[in-house]
Short mmCIF file of C-alpha atoms and ligand atoms in Angstrom, two decimals:
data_model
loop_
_atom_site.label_atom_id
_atom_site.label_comp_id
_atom_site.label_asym_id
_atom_site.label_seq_id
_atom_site.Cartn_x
_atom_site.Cartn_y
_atom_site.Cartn_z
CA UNK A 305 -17.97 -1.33 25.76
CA UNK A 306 -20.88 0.04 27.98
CA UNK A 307 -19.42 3.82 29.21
CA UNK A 308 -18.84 4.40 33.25
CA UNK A 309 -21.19 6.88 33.81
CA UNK A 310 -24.51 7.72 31.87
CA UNK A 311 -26.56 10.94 31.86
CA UNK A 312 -30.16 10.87 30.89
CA UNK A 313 -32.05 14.39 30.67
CA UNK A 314 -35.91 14.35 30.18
CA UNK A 315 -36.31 17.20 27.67
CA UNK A 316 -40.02 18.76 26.75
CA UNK A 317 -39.68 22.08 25.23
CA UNK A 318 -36.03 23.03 26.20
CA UNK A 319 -34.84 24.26 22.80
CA UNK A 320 -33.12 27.53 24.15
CA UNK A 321 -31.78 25.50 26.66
CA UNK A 322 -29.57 22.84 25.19
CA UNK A 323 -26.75 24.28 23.71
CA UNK A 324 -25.63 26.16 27.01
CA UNK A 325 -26.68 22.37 29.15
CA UNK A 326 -24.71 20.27 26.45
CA UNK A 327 -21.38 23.13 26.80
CA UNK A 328 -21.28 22.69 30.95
CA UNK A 329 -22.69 19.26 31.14
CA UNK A 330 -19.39 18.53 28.31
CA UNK A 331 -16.99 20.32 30.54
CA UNK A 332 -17.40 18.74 33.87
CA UNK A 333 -18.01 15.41 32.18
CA UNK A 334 -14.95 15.81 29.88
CA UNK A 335 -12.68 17.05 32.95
CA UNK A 336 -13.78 13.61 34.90
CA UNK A 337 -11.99 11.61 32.49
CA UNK A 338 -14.37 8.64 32.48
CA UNK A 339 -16.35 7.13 29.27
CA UNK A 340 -19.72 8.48 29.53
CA UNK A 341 -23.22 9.11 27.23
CA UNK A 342 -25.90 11.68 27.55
CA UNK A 343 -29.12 10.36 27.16
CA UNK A 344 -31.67 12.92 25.95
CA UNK A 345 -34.86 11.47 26.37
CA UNK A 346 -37.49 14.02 23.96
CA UNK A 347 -40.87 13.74 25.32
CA UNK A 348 -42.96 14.95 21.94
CA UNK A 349 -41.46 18.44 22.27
CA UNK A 350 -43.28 20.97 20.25
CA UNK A 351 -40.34 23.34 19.69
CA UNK A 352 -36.84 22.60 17.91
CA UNK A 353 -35.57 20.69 20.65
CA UNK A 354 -35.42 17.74 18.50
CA UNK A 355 -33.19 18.94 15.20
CA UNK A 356 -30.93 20.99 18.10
CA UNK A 357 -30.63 17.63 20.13
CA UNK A 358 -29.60 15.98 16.21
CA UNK A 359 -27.21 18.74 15.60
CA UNK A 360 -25.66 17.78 19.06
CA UNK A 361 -25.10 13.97 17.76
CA UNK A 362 -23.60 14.96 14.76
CA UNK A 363 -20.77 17.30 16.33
CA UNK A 364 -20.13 14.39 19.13
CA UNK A 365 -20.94 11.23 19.59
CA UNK A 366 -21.12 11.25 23.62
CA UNK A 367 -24.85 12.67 22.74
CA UNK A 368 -27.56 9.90 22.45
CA UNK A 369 -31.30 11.02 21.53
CA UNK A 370 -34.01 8.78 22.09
CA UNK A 371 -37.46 10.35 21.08
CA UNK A 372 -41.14 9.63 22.48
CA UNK A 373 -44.14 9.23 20.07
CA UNK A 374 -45.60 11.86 21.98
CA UNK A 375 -45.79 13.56 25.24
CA UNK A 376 -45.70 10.92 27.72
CA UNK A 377 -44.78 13.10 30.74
CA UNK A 378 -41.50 13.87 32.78
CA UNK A 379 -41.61 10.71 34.84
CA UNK A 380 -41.97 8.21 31.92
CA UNK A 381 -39.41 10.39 29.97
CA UNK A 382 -36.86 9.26 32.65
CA UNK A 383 -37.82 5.42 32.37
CA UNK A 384 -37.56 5.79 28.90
CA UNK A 385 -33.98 7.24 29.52
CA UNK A 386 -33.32 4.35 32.02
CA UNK A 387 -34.12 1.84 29.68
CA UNK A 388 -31.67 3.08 27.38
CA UNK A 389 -28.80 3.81 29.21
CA UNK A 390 -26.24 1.33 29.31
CA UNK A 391 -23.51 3.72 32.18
CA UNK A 392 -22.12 1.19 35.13
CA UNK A 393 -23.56 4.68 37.21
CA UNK A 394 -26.41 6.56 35.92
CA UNK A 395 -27.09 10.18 36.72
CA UNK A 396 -30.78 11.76 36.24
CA UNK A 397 -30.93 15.83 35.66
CA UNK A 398 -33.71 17.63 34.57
CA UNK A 399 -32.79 20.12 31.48
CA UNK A 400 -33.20 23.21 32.74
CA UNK A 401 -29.86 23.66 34.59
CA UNK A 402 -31.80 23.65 37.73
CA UNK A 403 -29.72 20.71 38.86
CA UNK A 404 -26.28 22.06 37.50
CA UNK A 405 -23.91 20.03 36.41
CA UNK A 406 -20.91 21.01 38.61
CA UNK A 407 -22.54 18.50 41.14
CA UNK A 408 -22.06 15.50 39.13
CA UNK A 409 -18.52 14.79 40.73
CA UNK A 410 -19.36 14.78 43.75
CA UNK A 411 -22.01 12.35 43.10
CA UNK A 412 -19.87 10.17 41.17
CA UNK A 413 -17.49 10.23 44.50
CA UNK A 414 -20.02 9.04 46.42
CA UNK A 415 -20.65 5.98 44.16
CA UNK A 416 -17.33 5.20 44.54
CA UNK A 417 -17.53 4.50 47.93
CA UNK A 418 -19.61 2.13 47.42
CA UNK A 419 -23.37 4.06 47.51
CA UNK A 420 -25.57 2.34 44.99
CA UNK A 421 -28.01 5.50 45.28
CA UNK A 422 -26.54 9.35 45.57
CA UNK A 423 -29.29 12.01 45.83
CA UNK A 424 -28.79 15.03 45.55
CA UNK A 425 -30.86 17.40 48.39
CA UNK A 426 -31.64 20.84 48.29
CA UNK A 427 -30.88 23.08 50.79
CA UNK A 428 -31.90 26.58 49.14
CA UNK A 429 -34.13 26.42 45.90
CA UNK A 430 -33.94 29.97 44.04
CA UNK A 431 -36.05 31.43 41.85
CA UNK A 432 -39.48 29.52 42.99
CA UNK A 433 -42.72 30.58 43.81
CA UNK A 434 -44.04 30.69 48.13
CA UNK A 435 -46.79 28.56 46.66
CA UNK A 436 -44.41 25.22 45.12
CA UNK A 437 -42.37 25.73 48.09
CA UNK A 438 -45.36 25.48 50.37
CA UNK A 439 -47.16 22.92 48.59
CA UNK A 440 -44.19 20.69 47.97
CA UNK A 441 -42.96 21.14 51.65
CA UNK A 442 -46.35 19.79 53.16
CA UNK A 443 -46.92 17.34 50.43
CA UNK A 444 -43.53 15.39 51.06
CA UNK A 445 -44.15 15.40 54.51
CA UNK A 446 -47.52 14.04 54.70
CA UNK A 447 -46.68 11.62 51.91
CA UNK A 448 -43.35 10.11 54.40
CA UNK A 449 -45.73 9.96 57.45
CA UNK A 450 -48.35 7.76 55.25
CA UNK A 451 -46.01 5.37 54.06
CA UNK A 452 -43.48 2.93 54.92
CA UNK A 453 -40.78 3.44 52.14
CA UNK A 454 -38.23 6.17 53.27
CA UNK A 455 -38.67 8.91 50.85
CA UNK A 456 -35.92 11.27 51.44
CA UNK A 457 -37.25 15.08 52.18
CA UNK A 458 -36.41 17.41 49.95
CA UNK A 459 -34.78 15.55 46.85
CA UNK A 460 -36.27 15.57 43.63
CA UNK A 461 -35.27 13.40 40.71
CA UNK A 462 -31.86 14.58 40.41
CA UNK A 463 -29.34 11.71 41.66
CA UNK A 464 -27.23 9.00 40.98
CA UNK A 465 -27.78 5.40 40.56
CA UNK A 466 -25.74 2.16 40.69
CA UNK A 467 -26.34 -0.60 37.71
CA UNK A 468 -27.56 -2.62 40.03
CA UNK A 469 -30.34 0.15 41.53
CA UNK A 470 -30.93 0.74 37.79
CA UNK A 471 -32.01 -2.79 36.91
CA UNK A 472 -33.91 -3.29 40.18
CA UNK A 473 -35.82 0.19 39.28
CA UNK A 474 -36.38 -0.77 35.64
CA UNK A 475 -37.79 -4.64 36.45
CA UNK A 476 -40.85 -2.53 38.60
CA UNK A 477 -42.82 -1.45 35.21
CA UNK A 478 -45.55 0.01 36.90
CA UNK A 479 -47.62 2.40 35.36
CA UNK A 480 -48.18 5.35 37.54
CA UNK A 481 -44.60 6.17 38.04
CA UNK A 482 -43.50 8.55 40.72
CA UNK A 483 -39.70 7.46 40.19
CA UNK A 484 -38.48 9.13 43.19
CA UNK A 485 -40.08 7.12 45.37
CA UNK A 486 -40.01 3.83 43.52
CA UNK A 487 -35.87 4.67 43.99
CA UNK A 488 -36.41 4.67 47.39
CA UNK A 489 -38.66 1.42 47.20
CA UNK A 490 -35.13 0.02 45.77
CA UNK A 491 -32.83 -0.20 48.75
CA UNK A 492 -29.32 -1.14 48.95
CA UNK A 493 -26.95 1.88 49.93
CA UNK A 494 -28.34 5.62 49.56
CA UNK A 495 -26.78 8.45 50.60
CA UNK A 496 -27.77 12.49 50.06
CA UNK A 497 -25.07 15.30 48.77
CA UNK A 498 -26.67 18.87 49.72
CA UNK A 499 -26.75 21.50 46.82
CA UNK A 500 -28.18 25.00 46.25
CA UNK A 501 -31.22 24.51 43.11
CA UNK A 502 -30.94 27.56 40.82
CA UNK A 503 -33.13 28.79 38.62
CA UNK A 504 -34.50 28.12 35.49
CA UNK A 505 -31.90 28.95 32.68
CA UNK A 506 -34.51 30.02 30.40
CA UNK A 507 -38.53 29.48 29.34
CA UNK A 508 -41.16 28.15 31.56
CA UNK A 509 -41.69 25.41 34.29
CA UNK A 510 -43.53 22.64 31.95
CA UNK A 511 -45.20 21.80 35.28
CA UNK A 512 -48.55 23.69 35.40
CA UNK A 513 -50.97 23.06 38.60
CA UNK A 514 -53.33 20.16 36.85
CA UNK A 515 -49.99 17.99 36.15
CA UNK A 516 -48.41 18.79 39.91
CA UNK A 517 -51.50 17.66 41.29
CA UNK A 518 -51.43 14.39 39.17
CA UNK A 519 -47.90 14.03 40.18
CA UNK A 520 -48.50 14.45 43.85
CA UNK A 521 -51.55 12.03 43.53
CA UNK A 522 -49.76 9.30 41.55
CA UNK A 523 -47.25 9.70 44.66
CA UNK A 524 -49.53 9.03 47.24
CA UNK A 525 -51.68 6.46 45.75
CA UNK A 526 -48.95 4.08 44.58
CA UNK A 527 -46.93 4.41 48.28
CA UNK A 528 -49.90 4.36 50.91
CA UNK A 529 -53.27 2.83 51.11
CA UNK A 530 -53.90 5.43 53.87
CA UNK A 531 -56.14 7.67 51.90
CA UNK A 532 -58.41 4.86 51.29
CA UNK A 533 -58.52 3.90 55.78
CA UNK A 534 -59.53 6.72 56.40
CA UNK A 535 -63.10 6.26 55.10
CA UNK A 536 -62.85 3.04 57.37
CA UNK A 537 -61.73 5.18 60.40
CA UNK A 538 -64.07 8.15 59.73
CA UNK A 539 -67.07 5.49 59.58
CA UNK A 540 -66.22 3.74 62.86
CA UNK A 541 -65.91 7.06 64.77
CA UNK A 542 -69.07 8.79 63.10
CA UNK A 543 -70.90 5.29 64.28
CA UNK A 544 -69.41 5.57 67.45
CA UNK A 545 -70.90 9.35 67.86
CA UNK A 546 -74.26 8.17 66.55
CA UNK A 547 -74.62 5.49 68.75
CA UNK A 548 -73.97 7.69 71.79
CA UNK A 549 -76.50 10.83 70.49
CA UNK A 550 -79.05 7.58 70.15
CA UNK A 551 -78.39 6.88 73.84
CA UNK A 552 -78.95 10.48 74.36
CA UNK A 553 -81.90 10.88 72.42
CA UNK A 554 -83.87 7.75 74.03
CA UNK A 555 -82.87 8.39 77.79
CA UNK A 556 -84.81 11.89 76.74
CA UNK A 557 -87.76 10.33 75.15
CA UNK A 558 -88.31 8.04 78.27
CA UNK A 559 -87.28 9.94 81.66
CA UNK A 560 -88.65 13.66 80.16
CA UNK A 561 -91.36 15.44 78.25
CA UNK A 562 -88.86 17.77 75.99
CA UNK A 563 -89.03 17.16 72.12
CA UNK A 564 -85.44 16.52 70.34
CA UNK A 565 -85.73 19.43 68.67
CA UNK A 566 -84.98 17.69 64.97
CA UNK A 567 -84.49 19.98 62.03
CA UNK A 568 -81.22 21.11 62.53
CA UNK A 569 -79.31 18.09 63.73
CA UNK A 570 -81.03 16.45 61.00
CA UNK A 571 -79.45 18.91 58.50
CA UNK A 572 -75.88 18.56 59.52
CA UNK A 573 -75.96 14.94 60.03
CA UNK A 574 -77.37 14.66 56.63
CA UNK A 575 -74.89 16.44 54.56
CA UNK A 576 -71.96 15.71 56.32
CA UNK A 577 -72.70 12.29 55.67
CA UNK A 578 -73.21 12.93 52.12
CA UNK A 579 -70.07 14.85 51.63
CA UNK A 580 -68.48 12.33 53.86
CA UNK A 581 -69.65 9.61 51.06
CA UNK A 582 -68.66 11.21 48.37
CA UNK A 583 -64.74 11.84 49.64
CA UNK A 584 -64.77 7.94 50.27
CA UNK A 585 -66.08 7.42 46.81
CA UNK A 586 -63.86 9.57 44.79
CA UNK A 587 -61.00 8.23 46.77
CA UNK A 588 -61.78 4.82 45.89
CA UNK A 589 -62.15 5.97 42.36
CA UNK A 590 -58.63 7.40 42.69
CA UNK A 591 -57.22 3.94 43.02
CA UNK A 592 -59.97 2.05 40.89
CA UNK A 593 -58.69 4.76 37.98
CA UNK A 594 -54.98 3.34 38.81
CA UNK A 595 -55.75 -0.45 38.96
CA UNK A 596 -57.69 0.29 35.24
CA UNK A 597 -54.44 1.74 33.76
CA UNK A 598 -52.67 -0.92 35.31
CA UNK A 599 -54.52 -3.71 34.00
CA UNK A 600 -54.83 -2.54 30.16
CA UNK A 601 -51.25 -3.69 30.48
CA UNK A 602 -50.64 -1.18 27.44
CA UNK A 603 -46.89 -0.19 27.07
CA UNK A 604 -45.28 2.87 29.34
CA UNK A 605 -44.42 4.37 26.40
CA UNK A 606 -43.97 4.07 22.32
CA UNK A 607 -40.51 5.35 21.03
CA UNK A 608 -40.18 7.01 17.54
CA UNK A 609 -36.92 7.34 16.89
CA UNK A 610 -33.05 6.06 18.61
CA UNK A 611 -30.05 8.11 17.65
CA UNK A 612 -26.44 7.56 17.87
CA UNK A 613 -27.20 3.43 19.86
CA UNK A 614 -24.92 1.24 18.28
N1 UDP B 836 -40.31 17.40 31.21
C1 UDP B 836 -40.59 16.33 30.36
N2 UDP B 836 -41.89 16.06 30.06
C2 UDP B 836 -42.93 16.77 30.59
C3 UDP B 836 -42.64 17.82 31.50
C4 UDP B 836 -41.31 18.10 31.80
O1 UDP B 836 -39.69 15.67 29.85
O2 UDP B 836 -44.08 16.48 30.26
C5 UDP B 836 -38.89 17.70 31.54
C6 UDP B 836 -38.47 19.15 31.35
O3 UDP B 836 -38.01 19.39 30.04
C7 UDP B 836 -37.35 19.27 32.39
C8 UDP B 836 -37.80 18.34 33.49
O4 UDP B 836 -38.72 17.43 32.91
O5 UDP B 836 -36.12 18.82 31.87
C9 UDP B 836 -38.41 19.06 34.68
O6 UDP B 836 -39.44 19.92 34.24
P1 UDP B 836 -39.58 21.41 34.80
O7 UDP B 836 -38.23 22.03 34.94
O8 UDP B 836 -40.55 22.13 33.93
O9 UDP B 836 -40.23 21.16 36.22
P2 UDP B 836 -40.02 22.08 37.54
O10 UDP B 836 -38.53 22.21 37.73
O11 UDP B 836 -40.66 23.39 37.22
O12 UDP B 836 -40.69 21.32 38.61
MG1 MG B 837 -37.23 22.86 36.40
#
């Protein structure tokens, strides 16, 4: 018998972590009183997170480890978790205790009325730095005004999903996954339950600049094709200017004797156009990059070893 509810935890690196996660994730889980599996999902961590996640199997059998061949980052680490988990509701969390656990309930509330999607939305995050705030406050906001799919402000990867939303999530097996959005991309019911993120229990954010960058690009690229109009847009009003300096320049040719002074307008024209190129190029080659992972068709990820699946 497949449990109610299902909670799958991406884990790189976490090892000091667990043991306090597993104790309060138990606790509220245990005092819901439904059947229910944690899914640990181990994405090639370095540390002990691995024999600590195997010590939790052994002492209960709630605790289901699925381990990666290797790092295959935090958003494939959840697919991997979705694939696995077998919950009529399934609840993402990161590891950290960022997304604590006393908010499960009132997720699982929601999906009792009848919500097929429950995310959870921050109202205060503690502990982060002025520069992830900033960055992640404009970055979700130009991301929902360049694309049609209703991305929710604010929410991260921590919510609740109905089977159905689960299955209509895991049949998209695209390759640059931004799972947030792709939830979105899902439909049915969705809701939002507000919630104050804390701060990391213990070690370090596993998301340096390079991979936030990545993340944010994978985002945009697989929701909006805006990035690559505006080299369209940008070359129609640049002709458009063009056009009327060539008016200029001939009505001063014929009707006076002053020389269009050339250097400098020469200068600017030519390397703004050049760096103009180049943006258009290396945004193209954002996508063409994309399409080539996409079409090697290779497998989102290769597992290594299932614990505790009947
Ligand atoms: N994580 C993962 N693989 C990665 C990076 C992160 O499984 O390559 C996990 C990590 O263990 C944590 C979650 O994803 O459970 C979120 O990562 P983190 O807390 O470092 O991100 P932040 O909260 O700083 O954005
Ligand atoms: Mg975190």
């Amino acid at each position: 018998m497949p449990p109610t509810v299902s909670v799958v935890i991406p884990v790189f690196n976490e090892e000091q972590i667990l043991p306090i996660l597993y104790q309060r994730l138990s606790e509220v889980l245990g005092a819901y009183g439904e059947a229910y599996e944690i899914v640990f999902v181990n994405d090639g961590s370095r540390d002990g997170s691995l024999a600590s996640l195997k010590r939790l199997h052994t002492d209960d059998s709630h605790v289901k480890v699925v381990s990666l061949s290797r790092n295959f980052g935090h958003q494939t680490a959840i697919t991997c978790g979705l694939d696995q988990a077998t919950g009529a509701a399934v609840i993402v969390m990161d590891a950290d205790l960022q997304d604590p656990p006393e908010v499960l309930p009132q997720l699982l509330d929601k999906w009792r009325e009848g919500y097929d999607v429950v995310y959870a939305v921050r109202d205060k995050r503690e502990g982060e730095s002025a520069f992830k705030l900033g960055t992640a406050a404009v970055f979700y906001r130009l991301l929902r005004a360049m694309t049609q799919v209703d991305i929710p402000l604010d929410t991260g990867d921590f919510r609740l999903m109905s089977r159905r939303a689960v299955d209509a999530l895991q049949s998209a097996r695209e390759r640059s996954r931004f799972v947030r959005g792709l939830v979105s991309w899902v439909g049915y019911r969705q809701t939002g339950v507000t919630y104050t993120r804390k701060e990391r229990m213990a070690g370090e954010t596993k998301y340096p600049l390079r991979k936030m960058l990545k993340f944010a690009l994978d985002g945009l690229t697989a929701f909006s094709f805006a990035p690559l109009q505006v080299a369209t847009y940008l070359g129609v009003s640049i002709s458009v200017l063009s056009f009327l300096y060539a008016v200029y320049a001939i009505i001063l040719r014929l009707f006076t004797t002053q020389t269009v002074p050339g250097w400098t307008s020469l200068m600017v024209a030519v390397l703004f156009l050049g760096g103009v190129q180049l943006v258009a190029l290396g945004i193209i080659g954002e996508y063409l990059g994309r399409v080539y992972e996409e079409v090697k068709q290779r497998p989102l990820y290769l597992l290594d070893e299932r614990i505790g699946f009947d």
